[in-house]
Coordinates of C-alpha atoms in Angstrom, one line a residue:
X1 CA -10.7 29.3 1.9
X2 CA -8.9 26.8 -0.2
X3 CA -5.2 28.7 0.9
X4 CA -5.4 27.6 4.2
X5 CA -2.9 24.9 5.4
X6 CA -4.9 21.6 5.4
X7 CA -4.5 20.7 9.4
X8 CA -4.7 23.8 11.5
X9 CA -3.3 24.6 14.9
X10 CA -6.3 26.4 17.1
X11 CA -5.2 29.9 17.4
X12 CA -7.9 32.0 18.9
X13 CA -7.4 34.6 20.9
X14 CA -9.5 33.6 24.2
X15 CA -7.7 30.1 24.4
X16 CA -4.0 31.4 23.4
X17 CA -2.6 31.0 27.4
X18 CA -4.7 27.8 28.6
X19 CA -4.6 25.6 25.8
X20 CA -1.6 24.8 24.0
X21 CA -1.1 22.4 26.7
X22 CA -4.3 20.5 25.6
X23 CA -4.5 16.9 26.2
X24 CA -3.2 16.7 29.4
X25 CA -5.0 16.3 32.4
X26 CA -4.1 15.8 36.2
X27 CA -5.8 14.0 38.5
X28 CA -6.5 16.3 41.6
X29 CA -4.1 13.5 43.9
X30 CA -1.2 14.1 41.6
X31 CA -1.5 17.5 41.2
X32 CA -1.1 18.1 44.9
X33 CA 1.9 15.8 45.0
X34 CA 3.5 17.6 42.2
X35 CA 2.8 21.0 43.9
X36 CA 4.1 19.7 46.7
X37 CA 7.5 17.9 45.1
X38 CA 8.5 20.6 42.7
X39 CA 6.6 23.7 43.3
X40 CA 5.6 26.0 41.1
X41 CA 5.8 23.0 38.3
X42 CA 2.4 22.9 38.0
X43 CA 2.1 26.6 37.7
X44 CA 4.6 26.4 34.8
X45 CA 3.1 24.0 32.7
X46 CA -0.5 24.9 33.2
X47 CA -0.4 28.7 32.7
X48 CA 3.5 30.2 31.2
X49 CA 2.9 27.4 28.9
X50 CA 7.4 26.8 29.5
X51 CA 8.1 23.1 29.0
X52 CA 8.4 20.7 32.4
X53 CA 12.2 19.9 33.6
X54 CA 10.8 16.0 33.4
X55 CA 14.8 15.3 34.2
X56 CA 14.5 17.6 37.3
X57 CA 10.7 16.1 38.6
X58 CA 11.7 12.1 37.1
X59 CA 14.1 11.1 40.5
X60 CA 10.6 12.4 42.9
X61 CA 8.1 10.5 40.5
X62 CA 7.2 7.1 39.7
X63 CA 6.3 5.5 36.5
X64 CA 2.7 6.1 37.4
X65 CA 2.7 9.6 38.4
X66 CA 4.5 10.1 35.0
X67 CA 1.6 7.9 32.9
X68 CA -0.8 9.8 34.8
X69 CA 0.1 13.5 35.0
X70 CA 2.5 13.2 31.7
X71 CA 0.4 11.8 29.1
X72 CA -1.4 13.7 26.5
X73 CA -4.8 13.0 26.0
X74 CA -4.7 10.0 23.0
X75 CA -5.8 11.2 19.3
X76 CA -8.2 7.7 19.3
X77 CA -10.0 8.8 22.4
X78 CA -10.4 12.0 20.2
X79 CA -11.6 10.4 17.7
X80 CA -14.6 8.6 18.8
X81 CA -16.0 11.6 20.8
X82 CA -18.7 14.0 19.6
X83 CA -20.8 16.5 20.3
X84 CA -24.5 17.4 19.9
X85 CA -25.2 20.7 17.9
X86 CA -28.3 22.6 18.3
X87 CA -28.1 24.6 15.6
X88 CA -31.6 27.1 16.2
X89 CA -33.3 24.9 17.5
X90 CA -32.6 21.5 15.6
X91 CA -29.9 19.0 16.7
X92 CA -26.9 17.6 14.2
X93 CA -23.7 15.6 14.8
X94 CA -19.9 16.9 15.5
X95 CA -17.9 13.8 15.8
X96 CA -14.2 14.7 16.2
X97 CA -12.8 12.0 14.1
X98 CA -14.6 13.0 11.2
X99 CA -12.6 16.1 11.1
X100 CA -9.3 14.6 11.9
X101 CA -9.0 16.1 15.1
X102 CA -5.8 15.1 17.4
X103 CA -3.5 15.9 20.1
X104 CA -0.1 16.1 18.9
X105 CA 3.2 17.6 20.5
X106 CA 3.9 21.3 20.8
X107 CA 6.2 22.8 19.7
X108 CA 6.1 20.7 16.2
X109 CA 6.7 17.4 17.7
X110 CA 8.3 18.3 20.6
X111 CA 9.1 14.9 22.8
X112 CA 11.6 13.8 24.9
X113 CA 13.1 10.4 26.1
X114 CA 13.6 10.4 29.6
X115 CA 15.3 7.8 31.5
X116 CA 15.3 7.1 35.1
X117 CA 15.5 4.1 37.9
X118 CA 12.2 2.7 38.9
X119 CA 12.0 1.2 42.3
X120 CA 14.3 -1.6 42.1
X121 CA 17.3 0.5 40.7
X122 CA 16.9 -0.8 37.4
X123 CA 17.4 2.2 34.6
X124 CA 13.9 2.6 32.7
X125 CA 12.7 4.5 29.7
X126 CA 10.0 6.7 29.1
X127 CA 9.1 8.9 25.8
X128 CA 7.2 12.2 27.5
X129 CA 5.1 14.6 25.8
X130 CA 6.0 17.9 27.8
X131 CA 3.0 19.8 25.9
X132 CA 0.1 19.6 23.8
X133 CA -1.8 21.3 21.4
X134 CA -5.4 20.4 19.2
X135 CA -5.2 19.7 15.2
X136 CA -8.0 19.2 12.8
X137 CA -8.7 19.5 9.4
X138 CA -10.1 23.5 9.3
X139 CA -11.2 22.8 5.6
X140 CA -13.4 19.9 6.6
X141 CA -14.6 22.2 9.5
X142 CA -15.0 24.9 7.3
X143 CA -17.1 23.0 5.0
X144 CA -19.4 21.2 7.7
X145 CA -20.5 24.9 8.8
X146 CA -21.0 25.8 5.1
X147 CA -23.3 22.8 4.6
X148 CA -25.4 23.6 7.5
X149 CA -25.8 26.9 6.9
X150 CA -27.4 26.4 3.7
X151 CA -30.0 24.4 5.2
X152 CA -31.1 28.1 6.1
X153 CA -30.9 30.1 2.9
X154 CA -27.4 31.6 1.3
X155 CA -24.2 30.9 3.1
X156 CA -21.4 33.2 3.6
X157 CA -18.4 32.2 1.3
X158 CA -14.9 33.2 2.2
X159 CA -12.3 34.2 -0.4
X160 CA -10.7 31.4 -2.1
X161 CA -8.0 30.6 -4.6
X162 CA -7.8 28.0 -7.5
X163 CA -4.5 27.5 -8.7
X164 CA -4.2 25.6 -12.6
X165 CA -0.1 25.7 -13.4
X166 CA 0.9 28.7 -13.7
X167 CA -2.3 31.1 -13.0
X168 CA -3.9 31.4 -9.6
X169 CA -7.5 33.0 -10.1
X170 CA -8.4 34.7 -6.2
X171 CA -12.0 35.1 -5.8
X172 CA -13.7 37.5 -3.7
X173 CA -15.9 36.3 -0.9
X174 CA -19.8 37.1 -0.2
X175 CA -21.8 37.5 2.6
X176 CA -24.8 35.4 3.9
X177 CA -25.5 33.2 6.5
X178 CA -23.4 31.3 8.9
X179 CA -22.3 30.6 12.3
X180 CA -19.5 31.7 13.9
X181 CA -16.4 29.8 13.3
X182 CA -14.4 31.4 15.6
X183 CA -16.5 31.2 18.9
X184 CA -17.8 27.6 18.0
X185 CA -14.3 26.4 18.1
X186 CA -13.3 28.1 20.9
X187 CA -16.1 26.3 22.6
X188 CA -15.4 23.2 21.5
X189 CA -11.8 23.4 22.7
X190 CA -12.9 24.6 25.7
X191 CA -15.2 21.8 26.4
X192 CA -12.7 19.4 25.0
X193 CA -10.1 20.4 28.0
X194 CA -13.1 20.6 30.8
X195 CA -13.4 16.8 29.9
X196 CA -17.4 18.3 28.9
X197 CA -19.4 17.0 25.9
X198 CA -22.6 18.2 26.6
X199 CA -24.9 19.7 23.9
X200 CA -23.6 23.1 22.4
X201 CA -26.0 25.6 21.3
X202 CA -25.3 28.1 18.6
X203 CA -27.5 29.9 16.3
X204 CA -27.5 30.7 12.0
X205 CA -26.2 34.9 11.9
X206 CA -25.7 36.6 8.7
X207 CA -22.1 37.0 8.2
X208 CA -20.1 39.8 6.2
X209 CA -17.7 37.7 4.2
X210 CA -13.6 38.9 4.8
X211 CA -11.8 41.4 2.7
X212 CA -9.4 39.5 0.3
X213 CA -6.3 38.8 2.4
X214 CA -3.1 38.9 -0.8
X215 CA -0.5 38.7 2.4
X216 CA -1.7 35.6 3.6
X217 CA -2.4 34.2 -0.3
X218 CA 1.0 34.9 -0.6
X219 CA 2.3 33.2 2.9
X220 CA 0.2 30.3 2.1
X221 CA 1.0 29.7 -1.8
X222 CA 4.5 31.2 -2.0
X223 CA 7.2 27.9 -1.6
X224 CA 10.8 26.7 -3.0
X225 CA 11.2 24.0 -5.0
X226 CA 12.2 20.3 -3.3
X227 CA 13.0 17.7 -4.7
X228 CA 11.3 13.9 -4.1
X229 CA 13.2 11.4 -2.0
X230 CA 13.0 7.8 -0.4
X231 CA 13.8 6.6 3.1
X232 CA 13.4 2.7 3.6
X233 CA 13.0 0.8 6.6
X234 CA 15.2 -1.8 8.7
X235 CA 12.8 -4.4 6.5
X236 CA 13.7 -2.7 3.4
X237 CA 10.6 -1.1 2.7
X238 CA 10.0 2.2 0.6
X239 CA 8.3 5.6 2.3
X240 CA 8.5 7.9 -0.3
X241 CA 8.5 11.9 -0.1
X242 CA 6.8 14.1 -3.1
X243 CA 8.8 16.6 -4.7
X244 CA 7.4 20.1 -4.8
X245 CA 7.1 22.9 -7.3
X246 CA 8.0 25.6 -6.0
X247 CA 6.0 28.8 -6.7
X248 CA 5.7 32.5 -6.3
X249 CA 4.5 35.3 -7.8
X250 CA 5.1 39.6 -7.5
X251 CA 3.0 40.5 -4.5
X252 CA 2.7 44.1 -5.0
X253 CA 1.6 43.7 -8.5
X254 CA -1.4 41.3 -7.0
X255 CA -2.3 43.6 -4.5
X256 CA -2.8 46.3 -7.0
X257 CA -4.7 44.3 -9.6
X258 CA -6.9 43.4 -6.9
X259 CA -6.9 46.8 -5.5
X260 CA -7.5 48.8 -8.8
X261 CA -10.5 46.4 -10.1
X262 CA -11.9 46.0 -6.6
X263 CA -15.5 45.6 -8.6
X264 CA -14.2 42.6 -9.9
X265 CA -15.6 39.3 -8.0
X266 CA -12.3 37.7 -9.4
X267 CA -8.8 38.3 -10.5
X268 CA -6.1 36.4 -12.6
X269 CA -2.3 36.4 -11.3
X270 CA 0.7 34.9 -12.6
X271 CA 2.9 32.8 -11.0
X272 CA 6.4 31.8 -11.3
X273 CA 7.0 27.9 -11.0
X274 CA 10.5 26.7 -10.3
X275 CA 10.8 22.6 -10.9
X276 CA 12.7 20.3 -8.6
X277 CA 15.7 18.5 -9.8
X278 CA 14.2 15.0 -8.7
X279 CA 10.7 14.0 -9.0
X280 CA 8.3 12.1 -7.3
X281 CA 8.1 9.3 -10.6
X282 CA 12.4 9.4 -10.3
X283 CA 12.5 8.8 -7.2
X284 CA 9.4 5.8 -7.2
X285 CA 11.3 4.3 -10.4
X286 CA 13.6 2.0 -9.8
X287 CA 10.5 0.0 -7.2
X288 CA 8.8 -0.5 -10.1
X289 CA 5.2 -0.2 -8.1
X290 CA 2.8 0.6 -10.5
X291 CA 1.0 -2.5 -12.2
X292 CA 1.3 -1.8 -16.3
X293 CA -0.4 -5.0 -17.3
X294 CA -1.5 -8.3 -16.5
X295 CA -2.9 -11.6 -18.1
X296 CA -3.5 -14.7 -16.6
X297 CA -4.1 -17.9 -18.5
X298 CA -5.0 -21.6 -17.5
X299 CA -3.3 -24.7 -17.7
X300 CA -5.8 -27.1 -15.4
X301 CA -5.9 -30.6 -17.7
X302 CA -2.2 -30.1 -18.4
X303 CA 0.0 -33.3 -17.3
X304 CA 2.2 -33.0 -14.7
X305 CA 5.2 -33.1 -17.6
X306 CA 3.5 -29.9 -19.3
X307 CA 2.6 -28.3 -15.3
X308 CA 6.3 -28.8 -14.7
X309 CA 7.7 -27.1 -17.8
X310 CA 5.4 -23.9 -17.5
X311 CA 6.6 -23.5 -14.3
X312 CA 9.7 -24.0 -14.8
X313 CA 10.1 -21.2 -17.1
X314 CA 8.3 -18.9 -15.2
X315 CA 10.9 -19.6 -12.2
X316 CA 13.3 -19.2 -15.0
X317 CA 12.4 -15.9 -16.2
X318 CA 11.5 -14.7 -12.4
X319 CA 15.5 -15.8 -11.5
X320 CA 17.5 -14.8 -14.3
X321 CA 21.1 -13.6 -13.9
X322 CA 21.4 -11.4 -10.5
X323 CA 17.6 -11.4 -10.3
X324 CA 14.9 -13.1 -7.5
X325 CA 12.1 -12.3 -7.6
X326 CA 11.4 -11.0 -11.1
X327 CA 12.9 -9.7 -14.2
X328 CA 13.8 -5.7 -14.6
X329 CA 14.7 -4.1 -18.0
X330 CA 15.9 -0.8 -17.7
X331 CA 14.8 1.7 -20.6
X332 CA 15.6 0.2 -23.9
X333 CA 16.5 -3.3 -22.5
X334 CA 15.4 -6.4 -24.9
X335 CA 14.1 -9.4 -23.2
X336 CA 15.0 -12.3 -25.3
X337 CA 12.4 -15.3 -24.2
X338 CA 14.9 -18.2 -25.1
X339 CA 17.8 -16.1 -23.8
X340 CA 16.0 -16.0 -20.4
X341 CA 14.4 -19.5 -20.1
X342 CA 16.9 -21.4 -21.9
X343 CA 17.8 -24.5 -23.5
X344 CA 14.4 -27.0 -23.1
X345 CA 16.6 -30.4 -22.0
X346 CA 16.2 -32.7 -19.0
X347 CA 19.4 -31.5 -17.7
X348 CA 18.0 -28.2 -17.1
X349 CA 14.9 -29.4 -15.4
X350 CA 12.3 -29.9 -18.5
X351 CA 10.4 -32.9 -19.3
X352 CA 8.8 -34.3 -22.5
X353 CA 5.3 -33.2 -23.3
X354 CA 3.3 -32.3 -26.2
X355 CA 4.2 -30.1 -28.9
X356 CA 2.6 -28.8 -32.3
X357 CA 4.5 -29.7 -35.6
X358 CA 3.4 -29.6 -39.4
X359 CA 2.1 -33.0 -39.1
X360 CA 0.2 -32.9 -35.6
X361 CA 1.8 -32.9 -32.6
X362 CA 4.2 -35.2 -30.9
X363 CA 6.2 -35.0 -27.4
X364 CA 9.7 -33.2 -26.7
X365 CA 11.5 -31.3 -23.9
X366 CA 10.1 -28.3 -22.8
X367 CA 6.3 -29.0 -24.2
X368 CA 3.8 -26.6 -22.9
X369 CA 6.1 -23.3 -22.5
X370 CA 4.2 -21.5 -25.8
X371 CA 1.7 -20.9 -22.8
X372 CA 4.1 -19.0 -21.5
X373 CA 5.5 -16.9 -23.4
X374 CA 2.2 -16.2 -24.9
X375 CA 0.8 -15.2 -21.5
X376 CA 3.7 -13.0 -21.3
X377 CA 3.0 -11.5 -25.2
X378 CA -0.6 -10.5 -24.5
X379 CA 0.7 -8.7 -21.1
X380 CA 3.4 -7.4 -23.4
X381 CA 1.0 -6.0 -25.6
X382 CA -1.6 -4.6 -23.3
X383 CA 1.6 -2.6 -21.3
X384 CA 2.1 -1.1 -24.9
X385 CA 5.7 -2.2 -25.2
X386 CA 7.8 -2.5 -28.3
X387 CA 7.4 -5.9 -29.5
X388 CA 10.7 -7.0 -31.8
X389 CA 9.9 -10.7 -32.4
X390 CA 7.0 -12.6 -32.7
X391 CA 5.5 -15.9 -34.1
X392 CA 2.5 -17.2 -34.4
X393 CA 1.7 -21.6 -33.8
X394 CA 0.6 -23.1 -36.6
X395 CA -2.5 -24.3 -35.1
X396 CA -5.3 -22.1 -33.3
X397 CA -4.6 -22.0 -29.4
X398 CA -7.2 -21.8 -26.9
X399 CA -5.9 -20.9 -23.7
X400 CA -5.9 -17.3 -24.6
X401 CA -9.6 -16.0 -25.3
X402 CA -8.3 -13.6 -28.1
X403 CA -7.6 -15.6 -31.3
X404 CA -4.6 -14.7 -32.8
X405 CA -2.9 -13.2 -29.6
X406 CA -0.2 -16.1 -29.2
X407 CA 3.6 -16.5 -29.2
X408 CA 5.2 -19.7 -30.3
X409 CA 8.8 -20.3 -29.4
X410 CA 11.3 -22.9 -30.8
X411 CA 15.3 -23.3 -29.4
X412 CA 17.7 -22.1 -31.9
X413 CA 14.7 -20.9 -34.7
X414 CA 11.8 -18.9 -33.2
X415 CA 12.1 -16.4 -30.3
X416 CA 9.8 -13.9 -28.6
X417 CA 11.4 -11.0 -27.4
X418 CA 10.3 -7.5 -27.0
X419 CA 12.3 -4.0 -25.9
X420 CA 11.3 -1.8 -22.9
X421 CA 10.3 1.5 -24.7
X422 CA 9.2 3.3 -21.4
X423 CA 11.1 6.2 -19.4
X424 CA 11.4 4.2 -16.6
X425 CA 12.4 0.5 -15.5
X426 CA 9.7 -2.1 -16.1
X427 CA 9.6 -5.7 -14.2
X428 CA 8.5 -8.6 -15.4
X429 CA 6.8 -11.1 -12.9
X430 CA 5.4 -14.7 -13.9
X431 CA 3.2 -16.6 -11.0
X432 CA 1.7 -19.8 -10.9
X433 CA -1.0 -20.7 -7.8
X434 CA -4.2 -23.4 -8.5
X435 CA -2.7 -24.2 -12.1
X436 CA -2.9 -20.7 -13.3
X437 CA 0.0 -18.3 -14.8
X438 CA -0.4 -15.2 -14.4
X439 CA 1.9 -12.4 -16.3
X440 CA 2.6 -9.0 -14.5
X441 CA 4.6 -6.1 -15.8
X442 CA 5.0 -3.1 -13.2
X443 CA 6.8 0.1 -13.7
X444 CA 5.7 3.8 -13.3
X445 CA 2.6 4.8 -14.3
X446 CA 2.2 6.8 -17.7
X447 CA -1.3 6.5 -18.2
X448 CA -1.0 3.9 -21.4
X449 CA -3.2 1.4 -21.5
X450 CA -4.4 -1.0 -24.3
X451 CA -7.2 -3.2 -25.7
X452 CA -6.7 -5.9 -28.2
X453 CA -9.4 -7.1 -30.6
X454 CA -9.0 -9.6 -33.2
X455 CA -10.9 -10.0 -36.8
X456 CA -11.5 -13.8 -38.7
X457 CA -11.2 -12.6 -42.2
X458 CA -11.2 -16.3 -43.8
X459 CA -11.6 -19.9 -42.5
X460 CA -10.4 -23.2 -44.1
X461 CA -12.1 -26.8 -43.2
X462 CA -10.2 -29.8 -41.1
X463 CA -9.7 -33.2 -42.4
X464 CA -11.2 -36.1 -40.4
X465 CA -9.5 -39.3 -40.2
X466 CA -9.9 -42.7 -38.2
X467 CA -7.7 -44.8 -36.0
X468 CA -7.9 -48.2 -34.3
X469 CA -8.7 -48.0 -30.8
X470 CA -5.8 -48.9 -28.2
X471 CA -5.4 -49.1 -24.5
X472 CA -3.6 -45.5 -24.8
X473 CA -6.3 -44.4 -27.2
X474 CA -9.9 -46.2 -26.6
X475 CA -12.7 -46.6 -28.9
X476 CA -14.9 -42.9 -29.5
X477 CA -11.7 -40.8 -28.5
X478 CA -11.2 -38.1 -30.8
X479 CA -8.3 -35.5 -30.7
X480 CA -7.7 -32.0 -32.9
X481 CA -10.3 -30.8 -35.2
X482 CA -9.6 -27.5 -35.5
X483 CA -10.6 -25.2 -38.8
X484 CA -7.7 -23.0 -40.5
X485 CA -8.1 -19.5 -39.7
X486 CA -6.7 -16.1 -41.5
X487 CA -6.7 -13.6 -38.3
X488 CA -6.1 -10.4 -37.9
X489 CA -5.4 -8.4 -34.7
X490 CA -5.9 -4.9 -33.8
X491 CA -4.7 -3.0 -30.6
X492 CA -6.1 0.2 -29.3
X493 CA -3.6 2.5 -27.2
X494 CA -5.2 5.1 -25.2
X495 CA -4.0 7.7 -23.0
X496 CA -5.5 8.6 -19.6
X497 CA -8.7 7.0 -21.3
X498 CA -8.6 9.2 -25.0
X499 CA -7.8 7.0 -27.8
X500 CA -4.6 8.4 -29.3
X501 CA -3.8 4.9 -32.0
X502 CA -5.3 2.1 -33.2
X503 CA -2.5 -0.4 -35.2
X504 CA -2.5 -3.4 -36.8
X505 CA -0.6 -6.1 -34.4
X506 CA -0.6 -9.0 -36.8
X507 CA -2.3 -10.7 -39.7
X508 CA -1.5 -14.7 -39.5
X509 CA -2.3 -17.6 -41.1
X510 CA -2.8 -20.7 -39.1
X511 CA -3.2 -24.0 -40.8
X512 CA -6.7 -26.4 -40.1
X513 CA -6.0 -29.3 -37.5
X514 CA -6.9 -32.6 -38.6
X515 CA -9.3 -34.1 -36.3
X516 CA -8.5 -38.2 -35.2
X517 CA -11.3 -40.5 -34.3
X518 CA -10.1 -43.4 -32.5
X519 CA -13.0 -46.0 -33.5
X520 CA -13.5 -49.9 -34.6
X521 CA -16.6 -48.9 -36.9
X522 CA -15.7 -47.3 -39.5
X523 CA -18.3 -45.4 -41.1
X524 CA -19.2 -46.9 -44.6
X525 CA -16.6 -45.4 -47.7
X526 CA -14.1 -44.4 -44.7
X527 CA -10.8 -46.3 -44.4
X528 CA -8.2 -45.8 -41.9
X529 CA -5.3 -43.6 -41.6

């Protein structure tokens, strides 16, 4: 039933006294010496089940009686073994692994770290396993003997509970076919310790389902509240423990719903939740793990100049202030693009390159960074943040395959900045790698994502004109030639997939860009610029 603890410990009655201790197997030679050495040792680990005195045995042992006799059997080794089924007649597959079965320390981990002098007089350490006991995954069990009784006609089903916030529905069980959990896993485990994985025969019986069990419901859903926390590694690395609601409900009242309407085949009960202090999404924060956005853009063809200066702001905005290795805004921070970057000079590591103006383009300091901070505007956008300041170029871009999704930034006039308008801390990563720039914002996960569409809703005609030919500029080269455009932009915003807004982003006008032909023959009437 779904109220039973995910990995179970084997608790059967006929294998209580010989196989807690599971895993760990003499060889006949060591036995005897250990008999021998300490006594009734292997009396007391084999059958009272009391842990070994490893300190007392350790002086009379070496390090290979100890691997030998000491060791638990490994949870790989486990793993990959199987057994053959003959289920009536037909044959099927067990393999251990598949149901998570492993030999792990009894009582709850119980270890120790022994240390002792090997034969030169040099101290050594060991970590010893006194006991050991079989886990697997009884759900998975549960359902494998579920599945193949069906093959046979209607399966037995145990009670189960389903448990949606504060209601727990308990249904009642019914009877039908199955095999007998209890004996095939004592024979398993069994055959497990005897080292045996020969076939196993067992046969389909019709089974009388269990009488609902509300103590056990209650021992198996009943918890206190805890709150999420964080343990990090010597490398600084993040292992993070869920919080947990607690919950509990009035167990006499159940057990007289269920006993009063006992020709029910369900019943609803109400339980009382109790929330921790510190949650799982606190706690997970300030790491900023989940991936919110991203965008990546091209700047292959770019000069080395216009290379240099859009990776040099990206390094900028990745190092800013205290930061290395990307930029955090804590909840209702404003990132400022010209705060962050900077002046565009040579002293601060730019270089000249191209840039758009009214009349064309022409080359200053810091060309080339509109890619970024557009690649950071459409991430901005899709991550559903609050954007606060935004301008559009004057010309059509086309690194970005959304027309009208662009940011242009100018020192001391135009800026691009937008505010963090989450719950929790965002980051903001820029990364460069085969002349590409990739945008990444990362915080918690909220289940907001976005999709941007964009709408041409007039279109104005370029002007053509011709230049002599140079060195720099040979004959048939032609540069802009771009048509004005009127475009509007629209973003989506959905949540965990429903569509909860659609908004109007922008509606800009960007001017036609007159398109040069560098050429010594002039067509006839045209004269040049």
């Amino acid at each position: 039933m779904s109220s039973r603890h995910r990995y179970a410990k084997t608790d059967f009655k006929t294998r209580m006294d010989d196989f807690k201790h599971l895993g760990i197997r003499f060889y006949s030679g060591v036995a005897i010496l250990l008999l021998v050495l300490t006594g009734s040792l292997y009396y007391i680990f084999m059958v009272t089940l009391l842990p070994i005195d490893v300190h007392n045995s350790m002086p009379y042992m070496t390090p290979e009686t100890i691997a030998l006799s000491m060791q638990p059997v490994v949870s790989q080794s486990l793993a990959d073994r199987s057994f053959t089924l003959q289920v009536d007649g037909k044959e099927t597959s067990f393999r251990l692994g598949d149901y998570e079965f492993t030999s792990s320390p009894y009582p709850d981990g119980h270890s120790e770290e022994v240390t002792y002098k090997d034969e030169k007089g040099k101290e050594q350490t060991k970590l010893i396993t006194t006991k050991g006991n079989l886990c697997f995954n009884e759900t998975a069990v549960h359902d494998f003997i579920y599945k193949l009784a069906k093959e046979y006609g209607t399966p037995m089903v145990e009670p189960k509970i389903k448990i949606k916030d504060d209601k727990m529905t308990v249904y009642k069980g019914t009877d039908g076919l199955g095999i007998d959990y209890e004996h095939l896993m004592t024979t398993i485990s069994q055959r497990i310790m005897a080292d045996d994985y020969s076939p196993i025969a067992t046969n389909v019986i019709t089974l009388t389902a269990p009488e609902v069990d509300i103590d056990k419901i209650y021992n198996d859903v009943r918890c206190d509240a805890a709150n999420a926390y964080v343990t990090e590694d010597s490398a600084g690395n993040p292992k993070f423990t869920a919080d947990i609601i607690g919950r509990d409900f009035d167990l006499e009242a159940a057990r007289s719903i269920i006993q009063s309407q006992s020709d029910k085949t369900k019943w609803v009960i109400d339980l009382t939740l109790t929330y921790p202090d510190i949650s799982l999404k606190q706690v997970r924060a300030p790491y900023c793990l989940d991936v919110l956005s991203t965008c990546t853009t091209s700047y292959k063809g770019s000069s080395k100049e216009r290379s240099n200066n859009v990776e040099r702001a990206a390094d900028n905005i990745n190092t800013y202030g205290e930061f290395t290795d990307g930029y955090i805004m804590q909840p209702g921070d404003e990132f400022s693009f010209n705060g962050t970057v900077g002046q565009r000079t040579e002293k601060n590591g730019f270089m000249k390159a191209p840039v758009y103006l009214s009349s064309g383009s022409t080359e200053d300091y810091g060309g080339g960074i509109c890619q970024v901070s557009t690649t950071l505007y459409c991430a901005a956008l899709y991550a559903n943040l609050q954007i606060t300041e935004r301008h559009n170029h004057i010309y059509v871009i086309h690194y970005w395959p959304t027309e009208g999704c662009d940011a242009t930034v100018d020192w001391g006039h135009l800026d691009f900045k937008f505010r963090n308008n989450k719950d929790y801390p965002i980051k903001i990563k820029l990364s460069y790698e085969n002349k590409k720039l990739t945008a990444t914002i990362t915080g918690t996960e909220d289940g907001i994502t976005a999709k941007l569409e964009s709408e041409v809703t007039e279109t104005v005609a370029y002007n053509v004109i011709y230049r002599r030919p140079s060195a720099d500029n040979p004959e048939g080269k032609t540069s802009g030639g771009d048509k004005g455009k009127t475009i509007r932009v629209w973003k989506r915003v959905y949540e965990n997939g429903k569509l909860i807004e659609k908004k109007k982003v922008s509606f800009d006008l960007y001017q036609p860009l007159t398109k040069t032909i560098y050429t010594a023959n002039l067509p006839d009437g045209a004269e040049y610029s």
